[in-house]
């Protein structure tokens, strides 16, 4: 007798995806798929994203042949399907351009972009509502599932921009839903505050979510082991994706098996950017695995690619898909150093995979709110996620381990960006964490000032007044001159050598905070505005800064860095772990039983040709008594020593080049 045992968890739930990409021109030119599969294995990849489906074209025979070579070696092959974008340039690959209806704005301008040399349309976005392209997509995905692919990733599963689509068909459909577009101007159609456009935002996202749903049920009907995922343009944040492109990440995450958030602009935003994306995407995802999309062809150095890969996995990504370095043996293998970097980074990740599966310890939590994205982010046009990124990157850059999550998950403290609208429940949870559990709270700008009601409305109400000890007045409009009221406070000691003017707060937006029970640390002279307050509610401590953390003013700059660092040390006097030496290193912590795993990644920022310098004599504080530490060892070449420090232990590392893992065994 034989039993057919069906595994409860699917392949994409069991692996950490370490994928490379085969572009259409590469895939269509390969003579020997066995050789490509071997090259991919040697680079420590466990799968390939095959970007070979453009327009209406599916190279069926080639896909079958490649699948044989890949499956034989246990490699996964996910096919990328370009959904609503047509490419005229694919002519060079003998792929014809089909004639679907091109989307149009309210003035009748078509969603097409010309080739600058010929003036002919090079690519266009088809109307995602009309049935012709939608049914073709279903048919294409069905036939891919029948071919036996491991997964399908929907690319361009979206609108071409906030101004589309107002074709006759879409207008009729909107009229059926009671959405009156008559009288709307082009300006109105790109204005998130316009009340009719708000209805259209929801309607548009429903059109996109519904085609994704249809594709999923069609594919799963053929074979439930085929993963279905989508590409989301994360370098433009969830706010603009939902408003401009019609992609609702939260809805996507409920139905898809994986989402690949593209996190491309890491030279602009620094190497920690994919880590930030992993944090907030994991935090909003209901079910979908998060596979971070990287594009090393946009990077000048291969080193940045490695750091990006470490950051993504370090911050909880379920996988990485890399679009830049192509495998040896294909046409576009013009960046062999990027392929080597990918291989080295994937090899390191492979080596620590079991350690990465330990439970994440979150010393500091900065809660991410998808509800704030949908209300304040889109309707009020606030740069909520952008600000969230800056807060996370600032603390990551100081070696303060910060993660997205629930306040209750925090071990040492909570950080609020000051733009979020909290629910009453969230505010209570934060207050309780501070007052009863004794955690620290670092609050910026208008923290706790906006509340999200049960009806889903944003109201002004000071829900953190008790813990912050602050009220709010009308926002000040005059540039303040600074004055320290208690220069001997430990927080101000950190910057005492500098003139207060060096805080350079003049051009910052300030919240007009007014102390009720808190102690004022810094004010302006004339007119008098409060800039920093501290409070000691219950067992906890809080610090409130009147300004939002913005990159141009204080991203990792002195004296802000010292100020935030000292505030963290004062508010959370026993942090679980942090980088104690003055290095720009990102630290994450995991634990299983009596083993603590810390991953330290070097940081790089800007479009520099220089790699980050290896850092020496790194000191990490761990809040575990020295007598409880059995041993400490590193994953790579650094020497590690440990010695008692306060109530905990200091770990000293000789050198960190790009990444290092530290395994601490407890007695
Ligand atoms: Zn349309």
XYZ file of C-alpha atoms and ligand atoms in Angstrom:
668
model
C 0.000 0.000 0.000
C 1.306 3.442 -0.733
C 0.182 6.759 0.600
C 0.500 9.950 -1.279
C 1.503 12.451 1.359
C 0.759 16.014 0.422
C 3.105 18.414 2.089
C 1.347 21.137 4.019
C 3.841 23.793 3.183
C 4.631 24.733 -0.395
C 8.078 25.104 -1.863
C 8.098 28.900 -1.566
C 7.349 28.628 2.142
C 10.301 26.362 2.749
C 13.176 28.167 1.060
C 14.952 31.469 1.275
C 14.848 32.462 -2.378
C 18.279 33.363 -3.741
C 17.446 34.088 -7.354
C 19.236 35.559 -10.324
C 17.513 36.805 -13.473
C 17.656 35.676 -17.086
C 16.539 38.485 -19.379
C 14.555 37.673 -22.540
C 17.459 38.325 -24.932
C 19.703 36.086 -22.813
C 17.226 33.253 -22.363
C 16.266 33.173 -26.046
C 19.915 32.952 -27.098
C 21.030 30.044 -24.870
C 22.162 26.842 -26.677
C 22.778 24.743 -23.588
C 20.422 25.102 -20.610
C 22.320 22.443 -18.646
C 25.386 24.641 -18.723
C 23.409 27.695 -17.543
C 21.859 25.646 -14.732
C 25.350 24.571 -13.597
C 26.547 28.200 -13.617
C 23.527 29.207 -11.535
C 24.203 26.464 -8.979
C 27.868 27.441 -8.729
C 26.736 30.967 -7.823
C 24.770 29.564 -4.847
C 21.414 30.526 -6.388
C 18.454 28.232 -5.796
C 16.384 29.537 -8.662
C 16.009 31.845 -11.607
C 13.509 34.496 -12.521
C 13.106 34.049 -16.242
C 11.966 37.334 -17.808
C 11.113 35.759 -21.152
C 7.412 36.559 -21.576
C 6.730 39.837 -23.373
C 3.587 41.032 -25.159
C 1.667 37.863 -26.182
C 4.724 35.716 -26.678
C 5.586 32.560 -24.704
C 8.654 30.589 -25.868
C 7.068 27.258 -24.904
C 9.654 24.857 -26.284
C 12.561 26.734 -24.774
C 10.834 26.979 -21.398
C 10.194 23.205 -21.379
C 13.799 22.506 -22.293
C 15.135 24.883 -19.629
C 12.754 23.490 -16.998
C 14.176 20.008 -17.559
C 17.726 21.236 -16.971
C 16.717 23.251 -13.897
C 14.403 20.729 -12.224
C 16.987 17.962 -12.580
C 19.246 20.047 -10.331
C 16.588 21.113 -7.846
C 16.519 24.692 -9.137
C 13.266 26.649 -9.264
C 12.157 28.569 -12.325
C 9.734 31.460 -11.952
C 8.532 33.099 -15.166
C 7.986 36.832 -15.298
C 4.901 37.901 -17.234
C 4.774 41.517 -18.398
C 1.091 42.165 -17.804
C -0.188 45.540 -19.029
C 2.857 46.952 -20.792
C 3.460 46.511 -24.498
C 7.006 46.643 -25.876
C 7.616 47.621 -29.489
C 11.362 47.153 -28.983
C 10.804 43.393 -28.634
C 10.657 43.421 -32.444
C 14.423 42.852 -32.398
C 13.683 39.509 -30.687
C 11.038 38.799 -33.371
C 8.286 39.345 -30.811
C 5.404 41.246 -32.361
C 3.438 44.014 -30.663
C -0.229 43.119 -30.147
C -2.932 45.703 -30.576
C -4.654 46.087 -27.195
C -6.358 49.341 -26.290
C -3.794 51.822 -24.972
C -4.912 53.603 -21.781
C -5.660 57.323 -21.996
C -5.919 60.267 -19.635
C -9.004 62.439 -19.250
C -7.878 64.685 -22.133
C -7.431 61.696 -24.426
C -3.599 61.562 -24.330
C -2.377 57.999 -24.743
C -0.198 56.166 -22.211
C 2.691 55.621 -24.594
C 6.336 56.630 -24.542
C 8.261 57.239 -27.773
C 11.644 56.021 -28.887
C 13.698 59.270 -28.841
C 15.409 58.388 -32.138
C 12.443 57.400 -34.263
C 9.593 59.147 -32.460
C 7.593 55.908 -32.747
C 5.970 54.569 -29.545
C 8.557 52.315 -27.843
C 6.309 51.082 -25.086
C 2.777 51.674 -23.903
C 0.478 50.778 -21.028
C -2.715 49.040 -22.050
C -6.032 49.731 -20.360
C -6.109 47.263 -17.439
C -9.908 47.244 -17.288
C -10.908 46.235 -20.822
C -11.527 42.478 -21.080
C -9.285 41.679 -24.100
C -5.899 41.961 -22.373
C -7.252 40.559 -19.125
C -8.476 37.341 -20.740
C -5.240 37.001 -22.716
C -3.292 37.272 -19.434
C -5.389 34.508 -17.910
C -4.783 32.319 -20.928
C -1.018 32.973 -20.842
C -0.702 32.205 -17.126
C -2.768 29.045 -17.550
C -0.494 27.764 -20.297
C 2.617 28.547 -18.211
C 1.162 26.532 -15.328
C 0.483 23.682 -17.764
C 4.124 23.822 -18.881
C 5.129 23.001 -15.293
C 6.844 26.227 -14.219
C 7.466 26.654 -10.471
C 6.050 30.134 -10.320
C 4.699 33.139 -12.174
C 5.619 36.711 -11.332
C 3.308 39.388 -12.675
C 5.241 42.459 -13.746
C 3.555 45.740 -14.749
C 0.394 44.517 -13.047
C -0.690 48.122 -12.659
C -1.700 51.412 -14.269
C 0.786 53.517 -16.208
C 0.400 56.519 -13.873
C -2.053 58.447 -11.721
C -3.731 60.092 -14.756
C -4.932 56.844 -16.392
C -7.341 55.425 -17.512
C -10.336 57.430 -18.684
C -11.066 55.633 -21.948
C -14.689 55.276 -22.982
C -14.886 51.790 -21.512
C -13.483 52.885 -18.130
C -15.834 55.897 -18.010
C -18.818 53.611 -18.595
C -17.671 51.241 -15.860
C -17.110 54.118 -13.436
C -20.580 55.504 -14.232
C -22.046 52.084 -13.367
C -20.327 52.379 -9.969
C -21.773 55.856 -9.450
C -18.462 57.645 -10.034
C -19.153 60.807 -12.032
C -16.036 61.899 -13.924
C -17.702 64.676 -15.955
C -16.094 67.997 -15.198
C -12.888 66.468 -13.773
C -9.763 68.144 -15.123
C -6.399 66.460 -15.723
C -5.222 68.210 -12.561
C -8.102 66.733 -10.560
C -7.185 63.244 -11.756
C -3.724 63.538 -10.221
C -4.896 65.229 -7.014
C -5.219 62.804 -4.064
C -7.383 65.312 -2.181
C -10.076 65.470 -4.848
C -13.144 63.672 -3.395
C -14.061 61.985 -6.710
C -10.464 60.942 -7.307
C -10.502 59.293 -3.862
C -13.324 57.046 -5.049
C -11.397 56.379 -8.248
C -8.308 55.383 -6.203
C -10.301 52.592 -4.597
C -11.969 51.568 -7.875
C -8.630 51.432 -9.708
C -7.009 49.264 -7.055
C -9.999 46.906 -7.182
C -9.468 46.484 -10.936
C -5.871 45.448 -10.352
C -6.568 43.230 -7.331
C -9.391 41.471 -9.201
C -7.217 40.465 -12.176
C -4.581 39.170 -9.744
C -7.297 37.100 -8.034
C -8.543 35.728 -11.360
C -5.012 34.732 -12.375
C -4.380 33.034 -9.023
C -7.512 30.892 -9.244
C -6.823 30.007 -12.884
C -3.222 28.975 -12.123
C -4.065 27.081 -8.921
C -6.829 25.211 -10.745
C -4.143 23.805 -13.059
C -1.532 23.239 -10.341
C -1.630 24.499 -6.758
C 2.149 24.117 -6.459
C 2.771 26.999 -8.843
C 3.638 30.122 -6.837
C 1.979 33.331 -7.989
C 3.629 36.633 -7.151
C 3.804 40.242 -8.270
C 6.393 42.937 -8.723
C 5.705 46.144 -6.809
C 7.564 49.381 -7.382
C 8.778 50.003 -3.840
C 11.255 52.725 -4.648
C 8.140 54.886 -4.930
C 6.564 53.682 -1.627
C 3.141 52.142 -0.874
C 1.497 55.597 -0.908
C 2.240 56.486 -4.515
C 1.853 52.892 -5.651
C -1.708 52.783 -4.468
C -2.556 56.272 -5.681
C -0.669 56.322 -8.983
C -0.359 52.679 -10.008
C -3.439 51.099 -8.430
C -1.432 48.496 -6.474
C -2.749 47.896 -2.963
C 0.133 46.092 -1.227
C -2.015 45.012 1.710
C -4.635 43.395 -0.556
C -1.881 41.839 -2.694
C -0.291 40.347 0.410
C -3.514 38.552 1.374
C -3.806 36.656 -1.904
C -0.335 36.307 -3.437
C 2.300 33.721 -2.544
C 5.108 36.243 -2.868
C 5.663 39.921 -3.547
C 8.858 41.222 -5.063
C 9.267 44.830 -3.910
C 11.790 46.508 -6.198
C 14.278 48.345 -3.953
C 16.536 49.930 -6.499
C 17.749 53.368 -5.458
C 20.226 52.222 -2.881
C 22.957 54.597 -4.061
C 20.669 57.511 -3.305
C 19.327 56.125 -0.054
C 22.235 54.017 1.111
C 22.920 50.328 1.451
C 20.430 49.883 4.313
C 17.452 50.715 2.039
C 16.576 47.082 1.110
C 16.576 46.361 4.853
C 13.995 49.102 5.415
C 11.819 47.721 2.592
C 12.066 44.220 4.074
C 10.984 45.622 7.453
C 7.864 47.480 6.353
C 6.808 44.976 3.689
C 7.087 42.061 6.151
C 5.188 44.128 8.674
C 2.240 44.809 6.324
C 2.157 41.395 4.622
C -0.710 39.139 5.673
C 0.503 36.038 3.851
C 2.837 36.754 0.926
C 6.538 36.017 1.243
C 8.697 39.086 0.620
C 11.430 38.607 -1.967
C 13.404 41.839 -2.267
C 14.153 42.905 -5.842
C 17.610 44.371 -6.468
C 18.996 45.779 -9.707
C 22.766 45.861 -9.659
C 22.854 47.273 -13.196
C 21.928 50.553 -11.527
C 24.903 50.345 -9.172
C 28.438 51.473 -9.831
C 30.062 48.986 -7.501
C 29.453 45.331 -6.887
C 30.133 45.956 -3.193
C 26.819 47.798 -2.873
C 25.056 44.709 -4.246
C 26.589 42.530 -1.546
C 25.612 44.951 1.218
C 22.077 45.135 -0.225
C 21.765 41.343 -0.110
C 23.024 41.184 3.496
C 20.648 43.970 4.518
C 17.605 42.314 2.944
C 18.165 38.954 4.654
C 19.344 40.510 7.881
C 16.039 42.408 8.161
C 13.860 39.390 7.564
C 13.370 39.150 3.782
C 12.219 35.716 2.594
C 14.296 36.012 -0.541
C 16.218 38.194 -2.963
C 15.901 38.442 -6.753
C 18.779 40.230 -8.443
C 18.294 41.809 -11.877
C 21.778 43.016 -12.704
C 24.648 40.577 -13.005
C 23.802 37.987 -15.634
C 25.252 34.471 -15.511
C 28.339 33.676 -17.498
C 27.508 32.305 -20.927
C 24.698 34.721 -21.811
C 24.681 37.772 -24.047
C 24.422 40.428 -21.338
C 27.177 39.006 -19.107
C 28.948 42.355 -19.133
C 29.355 42.743 -15.374
C 31.179 39.590 -14.294
C 32.188 41.336 -11.035
C 28.500 41.760 -10.160
C 27.880 38.080 -10.818
C 30.843 37.260 -8.552
C 29.522 39.572 -5.831
C 26.114 37.916 -6.027
C 27.726 34.520 -5.741
C 29.815 35.544 -2.697
C 26.870 37.151 -0.925
C 24.555 34.189 -1.584
C 27.254 31.816 -0.351
C 27.541 33.734 2.916
C 23.742 33.733 3.337
C 23.632 29.998 2.584
C 26.152 29.446 5.374
C 24.099 31.331 7.983
C 20.626 30.264 6.838
C 19.903 28.174 9.930
C 20.976 31.108 12.132
C 18.718 33.486 10.192
C 15.778 31.238 11.049
C 16.233 31.954 14.781
C 13.583 34.135 16.345
C 14.178 37.813 15.759
C 14.922 39.910 18.838
C 13.763 43.486 18.354
C 15.526 45.780 20.825
C 13.854 48.880 19.337
C 10.567 48.840 17.459
C 9.382 51.582 15.121
C 5.778 50.563 14.358
C 4.782 50.863 10.699
C 1.144 51.663 9.995
C -0.446 50.699 6.673
C -3.578 52.500 7.877
C -1.578 55.728 8.134
C -0.353 55.089 4.586
C -3.927 54.817 3.341
C -5.330 57.786 5.259
C -2.667 60.405 5.917
C -0.156 59.157 3.353
C -2.456 59.234 0.351
C -5.306 61.565 1.244
C -3.223 64.238 2.985
C -0.146 63.682 0.838
C 2.159 63.239 3.853
C 5.491 61.527 3.110
C 4.830 58.931 5.804
C 6.836 55.980 4.466
C 9.642 58.251 3.268
C 9.925 59.652 6.780
C 9.738 56.152 8.225
C 12.684 55.190 6.009
C 14.744 58.113 7.314
C 14.050 57.270 10.942
C 14.943 53.620 10.406
C 18.070 54.383 8.386
C 19.265 56.917 10.949
C 19.057 54.457 13.826
C 20.361 51.558 11.721
C 23.297 53.773 10.813
C 24.093 54.307 14.500
C 24.134 50.591 15.251
C 20.882 50.819 17.225
C 18.930 47.683 16.241
C 15.552 48.931 15.062
C 12.772 46.953 13.391
C 9.171 47.304 12.278
C 6.680 45.515 14.477
C 4.291 45.654 17.366
C 5.298 47.763 20.415
C 4.892 44.620 22.534
C 7.720 42.955 20.608
C 10.205 45.611 21.738
C 12.839 44.688 24.334
C 14.291 48.115 25.032
C 12.372 50.924 23.401
C 9.937 52.337 20.872
C 10.597 54.968 18.227
C 7.782 57.050 16.723
C 8.274 59.021 13.516
C 5.690 61.690 14.375
C 3.557 61.418 11.236
C 1.552 58.350 12.178
C -2.124 58.343 13.133
C -2.437 55.881 16.018
C -5.618 54.094 16.969
C -6.681 54.514 20.620
C -5.667 50.896 21.107
C -2.176 51.419 19.682
C -1.701 54.503 21.863
C -2.699 52.504 24.957
C -0.317 49.722 23.984
C 2.574 52.167 23.604
C 1.761 53.903 26.907
C 1.551 50.562 28.715
C 4.845 49.391 27.254
C 6.540 52.512 28.611
C 4.785 52.944 31.969
C 4.491 49.307 33.026
C 7.291 47.483 31.230
C 9.701 50.386 31.674
C 10.764 50.710 28.030
C 12.102 53.934 26.556
C 10.215 56.031 24.004
C 11.879 58.310 21.481
C 9.197 60.466 19.898
C 9.621 62.901 17.044
C 7.515 65.831 15.903
C 3.731 65.322 16.313
C 3.895 61.883 17.932
C 0.545 60.878 19.383
C -1.226 63.968 18.084
C -3.347 62.241 15.449
C -5.745 59.419 16.137
C -7.451 57.066 13.711
C -11.055 56.589 14.803
C -13.068 53.377 14.468
C -14.866 54.988 11.529
C -11.507 55.324 9.795
C -11.250 59.092 10.189
C -8.134 60.959 11.263
C -8.778 63.342 14.171
C -6.514 65.658 16.150
C -6.380 64.357 19.713
C -3.351 64.091 21.981
C -3.366 60.388 22.846
C 0.208 60.142 24.178
C -0.038 63.209 26.404
C 0.375 61.175 29.590
C 3.603 59.403 28.651
C 5.204 62.282 26.767
C 3.964 64.829 29.299
C 3.410 67.241 26.421
C 0.524 69.117 24.887
C 0.468 70.718 21.445
C -0.179 74.283 20.339
C -0.421 75.750 16.848
C 2.706 75.122 14.791
C 5.276 77.920 15.167
C 6.233 79.863 12.091
C 9.235 81.873 13.304
C 12.808 80.564 13.239
C 13.915 79.931 16.809
C 17.244 80.690 18.458
C 18.260 77.877 20.775
C 18.797 77.833 24.526
C 19.608 74.894 26.800
C 17.716 74.977 30.107
C 19.534 72.071 31.750
C 22.974 71.798 30.141
C 24.102 69.143 32.635
C 21.416 66.632 31.594
C 23.085 63.459 30.189
C 21.387 63.984 26.832
C 22.824 67.478 26.476
C 26.226 66.417 27.802
C 26.594 64.587 24.499
C 26.603 67.838 22.563
C 27.961 70.247 25.140
C 31.173 70.817 23.240
C 29.184 72.235 20.381
C 27.234 75.405 20.192
C 23.520 74.775 20.305
C 23.299 76.627 16.996
C 25.010 73.689 15.387
C 21.773 71.803 15.713
C 20.796 74.092 12.824
C 17.105 73.730 13.449
C 16.251 77.027 11.842
C 14.814 75.667 8.659
C 13.090 72.664 10.191
C 9.370 72.232 10.528
C 8.595 72.220 14.234
C 5.676 70.953 16.267
C 4.634 73.464 18.913
C 4.966 71.154 21.913
C 4.067 72.487 25.349
C 5.268 70.808 28.494
C 2.576 69.701 30.947
C 4.428 67.252 33.220
C 7.603 66.807 31.164
C 10.874 68.590 31.750
C 11.983 71.016 29.057
C 15.596 70.459 27.988
C 15.998 72.852 25.099
C 13.979 75.881 24.052
C 14.458 78.741 21.697
C 15.137 82.186 23.154
C 12.879 84.555 21.260
C 10.204 83.571 20.576
C 10.111 80.758 23.128
C 9.433 77.360 21.625
C 10.051 74.024 23.228
C 12.457 71.836 21.256
C 13.319 68.833 23.436
C 11.464 67.517 26.489
C 12.028 64.474 28.698
C 9.548 62.668 30.918
C 9.535 59.718 33.346
C 6.080 58.124 33.242
C 5.738 55.039 35.475
C 8.775 52.807 35.027
C 9.756 54.252 31.660
C 11.468 57.280 30.184
C 10.568 59.339 27.133
C 12.320 61.934 24.981
C 10.328 64.157 22.650
C 11.944 66.129 19.817
C 9.860 68.918 18.278
C 11.138 68.202 14.766
C 10.637 65.359 12.313
C 13.760 63.453 11.383
C 14.640 64.543 7.862
C 17.528 63.454 5.750
C 18.880 66.777 4.508
C 19.018 68.150 8.040
C 20.115 65.336 10.245
C 20.622 62.002 8.561
C 23.608 60.613 10.451
C 25.077 64.060 10.865
C 26.732 65.428 13.948
C 25.618 66.628 16.397
C 22.290 64.896 15.747
C 23.866 61.472 15.763
C 25.310 62.109 19.225
C 22.054 63.620 20.440
C 19.935 60.640 19.333
C 22.481 58.198 20.641
C 22.579 59.864 24.070
C 18.767 60.016 24.099
C 18.588 56.303 23.360
C 21.062 55.554 26.158
C 19.134 57.730 28.609
C 15.634 56.493 27.682
C 16.628 52.824 27.470
C 19.455 52.487 29.999
C 19.654 48.726 29.489
C 19.334 48.239 25.732
C 19.341 44.593 24.665
C 22.228 45.199 22.276
C 23.809 48.015 20.269
C 27.056 49.048 18.604
C 28.908 50.853 21.363
C 31.877 52.079 19.321
C 31.394 55.035 16.958
C 30.922 53.028 13.783
C 28.279 53.121 11.066
C 27.265 49.475 11.274
C 23.808 47.953 11.085
C 23.075 45.331 13.751
C 20.292 42.735 13.913
C 19.793 40.181 16.682
C 18.275 36.691 16.722
C 17.990 34.047 19.414
C 17.230 30.370 19.775
C 17.474 28.619 23.130
C 20.888 29.486 24.526
C 22.340 30.853 21.298
C 22.277 34.520 20.277
C 23.103 35.388 16.667
C 24.114 38.924 15.774
C 24.627 40.040 12.198
C 26.649 43.211 11.621
C 26.656 44.841 8.180
C 28.861 47.686 7.022
C 27.098 50.736 5.578
C 27.660 52.554 2.306
C 25.913 55.615 0.957
C 26.034 57.757 -2.155
C 27.080 57.112 -5.727
C 30.636 56.518 -4.667
C 33.188 54.401 -6.446
C 34.839 53.635 -3.136
C 33.859 50.677 -1.068
C 33.227 51.236 2.641
C 36.370 50.984 4.705
C 36.793 47.890 6.840
C 36.178 49.016 10.408
C 38.410 48.004 13.285
C 37.971 47.555 17.034
C 34.210 47.319 16.949
C 32.530 47.167 20.338
C 29.053 45.700 20.769
C 27.181 45.898 24.058
C 25.013 42.899 24.909
C 22.740 43.049 27.928
C 23.631 39.554 29.135
C 25.665 39.221 32.361
C 29.302 38.313 31.671
C 29.044 35.257 33.926
C 26.295 33.841 31.663
C 28.365 33.970 28.474
C 29.908 30.627 27.593
C 31.595 31.529 24.310
C 31.587 33.921 21.371
C 32.731 33.172 17.844
C 32.446 34.814 14.437
C 31.284 33.395 11.103
C 34.196 34.886 9.168
C 37.699 35.973 10.014
C 37.242 38.562 12.790
C 38.624 37.801 16.236
C 36.151 38.274 19.045
C 36.768 38.838 22.761
C 34.314 39.500 25.545
C 34.545 41.247 28.889
C 32.152 42.458 31.604
C 30.557 45.884 31.125
C 27.966 47.423 33.476
C 25.415 44.637 34.023
C 26.132 43.143 30.614
C 28.955 42.126 28.324
C 31.062 43.995 25.788
C 32.078 42.070 22.692
C 35.138 43.371 20.843
C 35.668 42.500 17.196
C 39.022 42.994 15.508
C 37.706 43.955 12.064
C 34.541 43.991 9.954
C 34.957 44.198 6.217
C 31.469 44.051 4.687
C 29.607 41.696 6.999
C 30.201 39.556 10.054
C 28.080 37.209 12.113
C 28.657 36.645 15.832
C 27.403 33.552 17.616
C 27.190 33.939 21.390
C 26.538 30.784 23.381
C 25.079 31.188 26.861
C 25.770 28.917 29.820
Zn -9.552 52.209 -19.839
